Each structure stands twice: as C-alpha cells, then as structure tokens.
Amino acid sequence: MKVLVPVKRVLDYNVKPRVKADGTGVDLANVKMSMNPFDEIAVEEAIRLKEKGVATEIVAVSIGEAKSQETLRTALAMGADRAILVQTDDKVEPLGVAKILKAICDEEQPGLVILGKQAIDDDNNQTGQMLAALTGWGQGTFASKVEVEGDKVSVTREVDGGLETDSFTLPAVVTTDLRLNEPRYASLPNIMKAKSKPLATKAPGDYGVDVSPRLTTLKVVEPAKRTAGVKVADVDELVAKLKALGVAK
Ligand code: AMP
C-alpha cells in the first residue's frame, strides 16, 4: 500500500510571529521555517506503517515555493521514499491544496493519505476534510491511534467527551493529532541519503488546478496585549474581589 503524506513549510513553531507593519500578513523574511509539526507526525506514522510491513511506499508532497524542497528533503531524510513538489509562489488556500492532492491521488492511487490536522500558520484545519470530500473517501480526523488491517483502517480520535474509534474502508484520509506519536529526528547518514532520493517538480497547472485565491485578507493584527494581573494576599481578599466583580456570592 502506498501512503501519501502532504507536508507544508511553515514558520517554525518556536518563532514568535511578527505582523508586517502594513497589516497585510505575517513577516516571513529571514525567519526560520520548518515542516508543520502535525505533518512531521504524519510522516512518522507513515514510516511506522512501513516498518510494520503495512505500507510499501511513502510519497511526500508539498505545495509551495521552491524552498518547500527543504521540507520535502526533511521528509525524505526521516524515511519517505520519494517526493513531489508542486511549485508555486502563490499562497494556495486549502481548497486549492485539496484539489491538487485529489489529482495526485488519481495519479498515485494511495491506500492512505495522512495529513496534519492543521497547518500552524493559518490554523485552517480544512485540507484533509476537503480532500476526503473531493475523493469521496472515508476520513478519520484528529487521530491519536491508527491501525490498518486488511482493507480497513481504524482511527481513534480525540473528541470532547473522550476517545472515539471509527473503522472505515481504504482508501482513506487521516489527519494527525499531537498524541499520535513522537516523530523521529533524521540521522546524518539519512540526511545525506535523502539528497539522492527522487524529487519531482510540478506546477499546479500540471494538475489542471487554478490556485487563484477566493479569499481576501482584510487585515492582520497582533493579539491585544494582556493586561497585568493583580496579586492577592490571601483567599479572603480573592473572594472579596470576586464578590465585587459579581463572580462569587
Ligand atoms: P490546513 O487545512 O491548512 O490547516 O492544513 C492541514 C494539513 O493539510 C497540513 O497539516 C498538511 O498536511 C496539508 N497541507 C496544507 N497545505 C499544504 C501545502 N501547501 N502543501 C502540502 N500540504 C499541505
């Protein structure tokens, strides 16, 4: 079974985002970019499926500017077998990404597509669901456990009241939650080996997808600064303050 893993290049999660002075977006000039953390978890899960003998090939895909190659090389160094870069300088919205992934699914016929539950730049949490709708495949979102048996996958998901386990037929779409696994670091020999693994470069047009934006960003602003808290001496003072605010009786 082939596993397709879409990986996005995003602002590194350790970097504090700075909003551009003109309010048009987040400043990405000269800041560290990395693979979206949920996508690292997706790559790790695909590798574990391969180690278990369930998956036979892992194909990493990224849609974005030329530098997304670095993200794909990271996936290859972790253990993916080959990569596809769909190169564009346009900012591609989730629907555009999902349409390109659908076309790649038609071509590659994967048994499973494992995506992150969300990309931490825009926090959309849409692409996996849209891909499932476009392909008509079953979807298991926010997976904390994935098990493949025969032509079925069962996905344990974190829901408000606890855990829910769903089972559906392959091919299917799964999106990862934080607790699914802990991604491995790529070793130096594997980083070297990744340089010679195949990486195909395509364009959105090759898949017949128009990626022109349907959304307009009106303004991006920093969150309001939190006002300083007040230290209280004891519980009595805390209760008195809460009463004054009408929060306690
Ligand atoms: P989103 O819906 O934007 O929050 O993204 C959810 C997931 O879709 C990500 O974790 C990735 O697995 C995948 N994805 C989104 N955008 C891209 C992209 N440009 N290239 C590759 N994968 C993407």
mmCIF file of C-alpha atoms and ligand atoms in Angstrom:
data_model
loop_
_atom_site.group_PDB
_atom_site.id
_atom_site.type_symbol
_atom_site.label_atom_id
_atom_site.label_comp_id
_atom_site.label_asym_id
_atom_site.label_seq_id
_atom_site.Cartn_x
_atom_site.Cartn_y
_atom_site.Cartn_z
ATOM 1 C CA MET A 1 0.000 0.000 0.000
ATOM 2 C CA LYS A 2 1.218 3.435 -0.940
ATOM 3 C CA VAL A 3 0.913 6.245 1.637
ATOM 4 C CA LEU A 4 0.754 9.881 0.559
ATOM 5 C CA VAL A 5 1.894 12.475 3.100
ATOM 6 C CA PRO A 6 1.314 16.169 2.356
ATOM 7 C CA VAL A 7 3.821 18.342 4.223
ATOM 8 C CA LYS A 8 3.725 22.128 4.474
ATOM 9 C CA ARG A 9 6.591 24.549 5.057
ATOM 10 C CA VAL A 10 5.552 26.945 7.811
ATOM 11 C CA LEU A 11 7.023 29.418 10.269
ATOM 12 C CA ASP A 12 8.925 27.349 12.856
ATOM 13 C CA TYR A 13 6.791 26.781 15.949
ATOM 14 C CA ASN A 14 9.482 28.284 18.198
ATOM 15 C CA VAL A 15 9.470 31.598 16.342
ATOM 16 C CA LYS A 16 7.228 34.376 17.633
ATOM 17 C CA PRO A 17 5.278 35.631 14.606
ATOM 18 C CA ARG A 18 5.704 39.312 13.734
ATOM 19 C CA VAL A 19 2.920 41.070 11.898
ATOM 20 C CA LYS A 20 4.049 43.176 8.934
ATOM 21 C CA ALA A 21 3.889 46.925 9.579
ATOM 22 C CA ASP A 22 1.288 47.400 6.824
ATOM 23 C CA GLY A 23 -1.011 44.734 8.343
ATOM 24 C CA THR A 24 -1.050 42.563 5.208
ATOM 25 C CA GLY A 25 0.221 39.389 6.894
ATOM 26 C CA VAL A 26 2.938 37.781 8.990
ATOM 27 C CA ASP A 27 6.518 38.764 8.220
ATOM 28 C CA LEU A 28 8.314 35.688 6.864
ATOM 29 C CA ALA A 29 11.505 37.441 5.750
ATOM 30 C CA ASN A 30 14.631 35.990 7.374
ATOM 31 C CA VAL A 31 12.790 33.793 9.876
ATOM 32 C CA LYS A 32 13.266 30.082 10.477
ATOM 33 C CA MET A 33 10.824 27.919 8.531
ATOM 34 C CA SER A 34 10.205 24.221 9.243
ATOM 35 C CA MET A 35 7.885 21.347 8.469
ATOM 36 C CA ASN A 36 4.442 21.843 10.039
ATOM 37 C CA PRO A 37 4.646 19.860 13.332
ATOM 38 C CA PHE A 38 1.468 17.855 12.622
ATOM 39 C CA ASP A 39 2.963 16.852 9.259
ATOM 40 C CA GLU A 40 6.096 15.524 10.993
ATOM 41 C CA ILE A 41 3.721 13.316 12.974
ATOM 42 C CA ALA A 42 2.087 12.240 9.690
ATOM 43 C CA VAL A 43 5.467 11.317 8.174
ATOM 44 C CA GLU A 44 6.374 9.386 11.340
ATOM 45 C CA GLU A 45 3.089 7.459 11.241
ATOM 46 C CA ALA A 46 3.649 6.546 7.581
ATOM 47 C CA ILE A 47 7.169 5.311 8.404
ATOM 48 C CA ARG A 48 5.818 3.193 11.285
ATOM 49 C CA LEU A 49 3.264 1.661 8.898
ATOM 50 C CA LYS A 50 6.116 0.840 6.540
ATOM 51 C CA GLU A 51 8.179 -0.651 9.350
ATOM 52 C CA LYS A 52 5.180 -2.842 10.245
ATOM 53 C CA GLY A 53 5.035 -4.044 6.633
ATOM 54 C CA VAL A 54 1.651 -2.359 6.048
ATOM 55 C CA ALA A 55 2.913 0.425 3.782
ATOM 56 C CA THR A 56 5.223 -0.273 0.881
ATOM 57 C CA GLU A 57 5.997 3.238 -0.334
ATOM 58 C CA ILE A 58 5.773 6.703 1.205
ATOM 59 C CA VAL A 59 5.347 9.699 -1.097
ATOM 60 C CA ALA A 60 5.707 13.175 0.430
ATOM 61 C CA VAL A 61 4.037 16.109 -1.335
ATOM 62 C CA SER A 62 4.420 19.820 -0.773
ATOM 63 C CA ILE A 63 2.694 22.693 -2.496
ATOM 64 C CA GLY A 64 4.528 25.979 -2.237
ATOM 65 C CA GLU A 65 7.570 27.949 -3.251
ATOM 66 C CA ALA A 66 10.874 26.369 -4.338
ATOM 67 C CA LYS A 67 12.156 26.356 -0.741
ATOM 68 C CA SER A 68 9.497 23.754 0.135
ATOM 69 C CA GLN A 69 12.085 21.371 -1.332
ATOM 70 C CA GLU A 70 13.885 21.621 2.015
ATOM 71 C CA THR A 71 10.742 20.430 3.784
ATOM 72 C CA LEU A 72 10.466 17.517 1.366
ATOM 73 C CA ARG A 73 14.133 16.630 1.907
ATOM 74 C CA THR A 74 13.416 16.523 5.649
ATOM 75 C CA ALA A 75 10.563 14.074 4.992
ATOM 76 C CA LEU A 76 12.898 12.006 2.788
ATOM 77 C CA ALA A 77 15.581 12.058 5.487
ATOM 78 C CA MET A 78 13.052 10.836 8.056
ATOM 79 C CA GLY A 79 12.167 7.903 5.783
ATOM 80 C CA ALA A 80 9.847 8.877 2.918
ATOM 81 C CA ASP A 81 10.798 7.198 -0.381
ATOM 82 C CA ARG A 82 10.168 9.963 -2.890
ATOM 83 C CA ALA A 83 8.726 13.443 -3.095
ATOM 84 C CA ILE A 84 6.615 15.674 -5.305
ATOM 85 C CA LEU A 85 6.975 19.450 -5.155
ATOM 86 C CA VAL A 86 4.074 21.353 -6.703
ATOM 87 C CA GLN A 87 5.854 24.624 -7.103
ATOM 88 C CA THR A 88 4.080 27.963 -6.966
ATOM 89 C CA ASP A 89 4.830 31.371 -5.483
ATOM 90 C CA ASP A 90 1.100 31.956 -4.926
ATOM 91 C CA LYS A 91 -0.362 31.407 -1.484
ATOM 92 C CA VAL A 92 -2.541 28.349 -2.072
ATOM 93 C CA GLU A 93 -5.712 28.127 0.011
ATOM 94 C CA PRO A 94 -6.902 24.775 1.464
ATOM 95 C CA LEU A 95 -9.373 24.172 -1.383
ATOM 96 C CA GLY A 96 -6.593 24.634 -3.964
ATOM 97 C CA VAL A 97 -4.297 22.313 -1.978
ATOM 98 C CA ALA A 98 -7.083 19.716 -1.669
ATOM 99 C CA LYS A 99 -7.788 19.857 -5.434
ATOM 100 C CA ILE A 100 -4.099 19.329 -6.248
ATOM 101 C CA LEU A 101 -3.923 16.456 -3.742
ATOM 102 C CA LYS A 102 -7.049 14.920 -5.296
ATOM 103 C CA ALA A 103 -5.356 14.984 -8.727
ATOM 104 C CA ILE A 104 -2.228 13.405 -7.206
ATOM 105 C CA CYS A 105 -4.423 10.725 -5.574
ATOM 106 C CA ASP A 106 -5.942 9.964 -9.008
ATOM 107 C CA GLU A 107 -2.428 9.544 -10.403
ATOM 108 C CA GLU A 108 -0.751 7.751 -7.487
ATOM 109 C CA GLN A 109 -3.670 5.706 -6.123
ATOM 110 C CA PRO A 110 -2.517 5.712 -2.481
ATOM 111 C CA GLY A 111 -4.243 3.462 0.072
ATOM 112 C CA LEU A 112 -3.958 6.134 2.723
ATOM 113 C CA VAL A 113 -3.353 9.876 2.795
ATOM 114 C CA ILE A 114 -2.053 11.108 6.152
ATOM 115 C CA LEU A 115 -2.175 14.872 6.656
ATOM 116 C CA GLY A 116 -1.678 17.104 9.664
ATOM 117 C CA LYS A 117 -4.906 18.149 11.379
ATOM 118 C CA GLN A 118 -3.930 21.754 10.736
ATOM 119 C CA ALA A 119 -1.094 23.884 9.477
ATOM 120 C CA ILE A 120 0.104 26.128 12.316
ATOM 121 C CA ASP A 121 0.454 29.190 10.081
ATOM 122 C CA ASP A 122 -3.197 29.777 9.191
ATOM 123 C CA ASP A 123 -4.738 27.166 11.551
ATOM 124 C CA ASN A 124 -7.302 26.347 8.871
ATOM 125 C CA ASN A 125 -7.959 22.686 9.722
ATOM 126 C CA GLN A 126 -9.683 22.212 6.363
ATOM 127 C CA THR A 127 -7.468 20.464 3.820
ATOM 128 C CA GLY A 128 -7.937 16.844 4.982
ATOM 129 C CA GLN A 129 -11.698 17.229 5.200
ATOM 130 C CA MET A 130 -11.859 18.868 1.760
ATOM 131 C CA LEU A 131 -9.693 16.124 0.254
ATOM 132 C CA ALA A 132 -11.990 13.460 1.737
ATOM 133 C CA ALA A 133 -14.997 15.256 0.227
ATOM 134 C CA LEU A 134 -13.342 15.535 -3.208
ATOM 135 C CA THR A 135 -12.218 11.898 -3.293
ATOM 136 C CA GLY A 136 -15.336 10.519 -1.621
ATOM 137 C CA TRP A 137 -13.079 8.515 0.726
ATOM 138 C CA GLY A 138 -13.686 7.928 4.427
ATOM 139 C CA GLN A 139 -11.958 10.303 6.809
ATOM 140 C CA GLY A 140 -10.621 9.986 10.342
ATOM 141 C CA THR A 141 -9.615 13.391 11.668
ATOM 142 C CA PHE A 142 -7.558 14.200 14.815
ATOM 143 C CA ALA A 143 -6.159 10.666 15.011
ATOM 144 C CA SER A 144 -4.400 9.596 18.209
ATOM 145 C CA LYS A 145 -4.114 5.976 17.010
ATOM 146 C CA VAL A 146 -4.169 4.451 13.527
ATOM 147 C CA GLU A 147 -4.413 0.735 12.806
ATOM 148 C CA VAL A 148 -4.620 -0.839 9.363
ATOM 149 C CA GLU A 149 -5.949 -4.366 8.996
ATOM 150 C CA GLY A 150 -6.642 -5.801 5.581
ATOM 151 C CA ASP A 151 -8.680 -3.260 3.631
ATOM 152 C CA LYS A 152 -9.837 -1.421 6.770
ATOM 153 C CA VAL A 153 -8.323 1.332 8.869
ATOM 154 C CA SER A 154 -9.455 2.101 12.383
ATOM 155 C CA VAL A 155 -8.783 5.541 13.753
ATOM 156 C CA THR A 156 -9.040 6.565 17.394
ATOM 157 C CA ARG A 157 -9.912 10.240 17.648
ATOM 158 C CA GLU A 158 -9.889 12.683 20.498
ATOM 159 C CA VAL A 159 -13.387 14.084 20.924
ATOM 160 C CA ASP A 160 -14.778 16.332 23.671
ATOM 161 C CA GLY A 161 -16.049 13.505 25.857
ATOM 162 C CA GLY A 162 -13.037 11.176 25.465
ATOM 163 C CA LEU A 163 -11.972 8.855 22.665
ATOM 164 C CA GLU A 164 -13.946 7.626 19.670
ATOM 165 C CA THR A 165 -12.797 4.787 17.400
ATOM 166 C CA ASP A 166 -14.078 4.647 13.833
ATOM 167 C CA SER A 167 -13.382 1.990 11.256
ATOM 168 C CA PHE A 168 -13.629 2.509 7.519
ATOM 169 C CA THR A 169 -12.544 1.037 4.227
ATOM 170 C CA LEU A 170 -9.350 2.000 2.403
ATOM 171 C CA PRO A 171 -8.504 4.191 0.578
ATOM 172 C CA ALA A 172 -8.989 6.778 3.280
ATOM 173 C CA VAL A 173 -7.880 10.149 4.595
ATOM 174 C CA VAL A 174 -6.442 10.508 8.108
ATOM 175 C CA THR A 175 -5.381 13.684 9.888
ATOM 176 C CA THR A 176 -2.971 13.575 12.827
ATOM 177 C CA ASP A 177 -3.333 14.908 16.342
ATOM 178 C CA LEU A 178 -0.406 15.680 18.657
ATOM 179 C CA ARG A 179 -0.592 12.477 20.685
ATOM 180 C CA LEU A 180 -0.411 10.078 17.722
ATOM 181 C CA ASN A 181 3.360 9.606 18.018
ATOM 182 C CA GLU A 182 6.659 11.356 18.615
ATOM 183 C CA PRO A 183 8.415 11.992 15.312
ATOM 184 C CA ARG A 184 11.979 10.782 14.938
ATOM 185 C CA TYR A 185 14.933 13.006 14.123
ATOM 186 C CA ALA A 186 16.653 12.336 10.838
ATOM 187 C CA SER A 187 20.154 10.919 11.333
ATOM 188 C CA LEU A 188 23.093 12.462 9.499
ATOM 189 C CA PRO A 189 23.563 9.432 7.170
ATOM 190 C CA ASN A 190 19.856 9.576 6.326
ATOM 191 C CA ILE A 191 20.084 13.323 5.627
ATOM 192 C CA MET A 192 22.903 12.544 3.170
ATOM 193 C CA LYS A 193 20.946 9.655 1.612
ATOM 194 C CA ALA A 194 17.863 11.876 1.224
ATOM 195 C CA LYS A 195 19.770 14.114 -1.186
ATOM 196 C CA SER A 196 19.699 11.393 -3.820
ATOM 197 C CA LYS A 197 16.089 10.266 -3.335
ATOM 198 C CA PRO A 198 13.763 11.213 -6.239
ATOM 199 C CA LEU A 199 12.015 14.583 -6.071
ATOM 200 C CA ALA A 200 9.718 15.513 -8.963
ATOM 201 C CA THR A 201 8.849 19.163 -9.569
ATOM 202 C CA LYS A 202 5.419 20.013 -10.956
ATOM 203 C CA ALA A 203 3.167 23.066 -11.277
ATOM 204 C CA PRO A 204 -0.496 23.464 -10.234
ATOM 205 C CA GLY A 205 -1.336 23.722 -13.955
ATOM 206 C CA ASP A 206 0.001 20.176 -14.497
ATOM 207 C CA TYR A 207 -2.946 19.025 -12.391
ATOM 208 C CA GLY A 208 -5.391 21.411 -14.069
ATOM 209 C CA VAL A 209 -5.908 23.332 -10.833
ATOM 210 C CA ASP A 210 -6.437 27.080 -10.731
ATOM 211 C CA VAL A 211 -4.954 28.257 -7.431
ATOM 212 C CA SER A 212 -6.061 31.881 -7.647
ATOM 213 C CA PRO A 213 -7.321 32.988 -4.226
ATOM 214 C CA ARG A 214 -11.007 33.048 -3.327
ATOM 215 C CA LEU A 215 -10.445 34.765 -0.008
ATOM 216 C CA THR A 216 -9.233 38.291 0.644
ATOM 217 C CA THR A 217 -7.303 39.073 3.809
ATOM 218 C CA LEU A 218 -8.590 42.404 5.038
ATOM 219 C CA LYS A 219 -6.152 42.994 7.865
ATOM 220 C CA VAL A 220 -3.769 41.079 10.129
ATOM 221 C CA VAL A 221 -3.234 42.459 13.628
ATOM 222 C CA GLU A 222 -1.276 41.357 16.697
ATOM 223 C CA PRO A 223 -3.434 39.970 19.515
ATOM 224 C CA ALA A 224 -4.212 42.606 22.155
ATOM 225 C CA LYS A 225 -1.581 42.711 24.899
ATOM 226 C CA ARG A 226 -2.755 41.074 28.122
ATOM 227 C CA THR A 227 -3.094 43.495 30.994
ATOM 228 C CA ALA A 228 -1.048 42.704 34.098
ATOM 229 C CA GLY A 229 -2.754 40.623 36.815
ATOM 230 C CA VAL A 230 -3.163 41.563 40.477
ATOM 231 C CA LYS A 231 -1.595 39.608 43.344
ATOM 232 C CA VAL A 232 -3.875 38.997 46.298
ATOM 233 C CA ALA A 233 -2.614 38.407 49.846
ATOM 234 C CA ASP A 234 -4.998 35.621 50.818
ATOM 235 C CA VAL A 235 -8.190 33.741 49.979
ATOM 236 C CA ASP A 236 -10.388 36.284 51.803
ATOM 237 C CA GLU A 237 -9.108 39.085 49.612
ATOM 238 C CA LEU A 238 -9.617 36.917 46.500
ATOM 239 C CA VAL A 239 -13.215 36.138 47.493
ATOM 240 C CA ALA A 240 -13.882 39.808 48.284
ATOM 241 C CA LYS A 241 -12.586 40.792 44.845
ATOM 242 C CA LEU A 242 -14.660 38.112 43.111
ATOM 243 C CA LYS A 243 -17.745 39.294 45.023
ATOM 244 C CA ALA A 244 -17.060 42.868 43.995
ATOM 245 C CA LEU A 245 -16.909 41.686 40.365
ATOM 246 C CA GLY A 246 -20.176 39.776 40.859
ATOM 247 C CA VAL A 247 -18.434 36.455 40.015
ATOM 248 C CA ALA A 248 -18.912 34.963 43.532
ATOM 249 C CA LYS A 249 -21.703 35.374 46.094
HETATM 250 P P1 AMP B 1 -4.786 23.307 6.873
HETATM 251 O O1 AMP B 1 -6.112 22.832 6.385
HETATM 252 O O2 AMP B 1 -4.220 24.449 6.052
HETATM 253 O O3 AMP B 1 -4.792 23.639 8.362
HETATM 254 O O4 AMP B 1 -3.731 22.110 6.662
HETATM 255 C C1 AMP B 1 -3.986 20.793 7.098
HETATM 256 C C2 AMP B 1 -2.949 19.859 6.505
HETATM 257 O O5 AMP B 1 -3.039 19.862 5.081
HETATM 258 C C3 AMP B 1 -1.495 20.188 6.802
HETATM 259 O O6 AMP B 1 -1.112 19.699 8.073
HETATM 260 C C4 AMP B 1 -0.780 19.461 5.658
HETATM 261 O O7 AMP B 1 -0.702 18.055 5.915
HETATM 262 C C5 AMP B 1 -1.745 19.678 4.496
HETATM 263 N N1 AMP B 1 -1.383 20.907 3.740
HETATM 264 C C6 AMP B 1 -1.958 22.134 3.824
HETATM 265 N N2 AMP B 1 -1.353 22.997 2.985
HETATM 266 C C7 AMP B 1 -0.369 22.304 2.355
HETATM 267 C C8 AMP B 1 0.610 22.615 1.374
HETATM 268 N N3 AMP B 1 0.720 23.843 0.858
HETATM 269 N N4 AMP B 1 1.444 21.636 0.957
HETATM 270 C C9 AMP B 1 1.349 20.386 1.468
HETATM 271 N N5 AMP B 1 0.452 20.028 2.395
HETATM 272 C C10 AMP B 1 -0.395 20.965 2.829
#
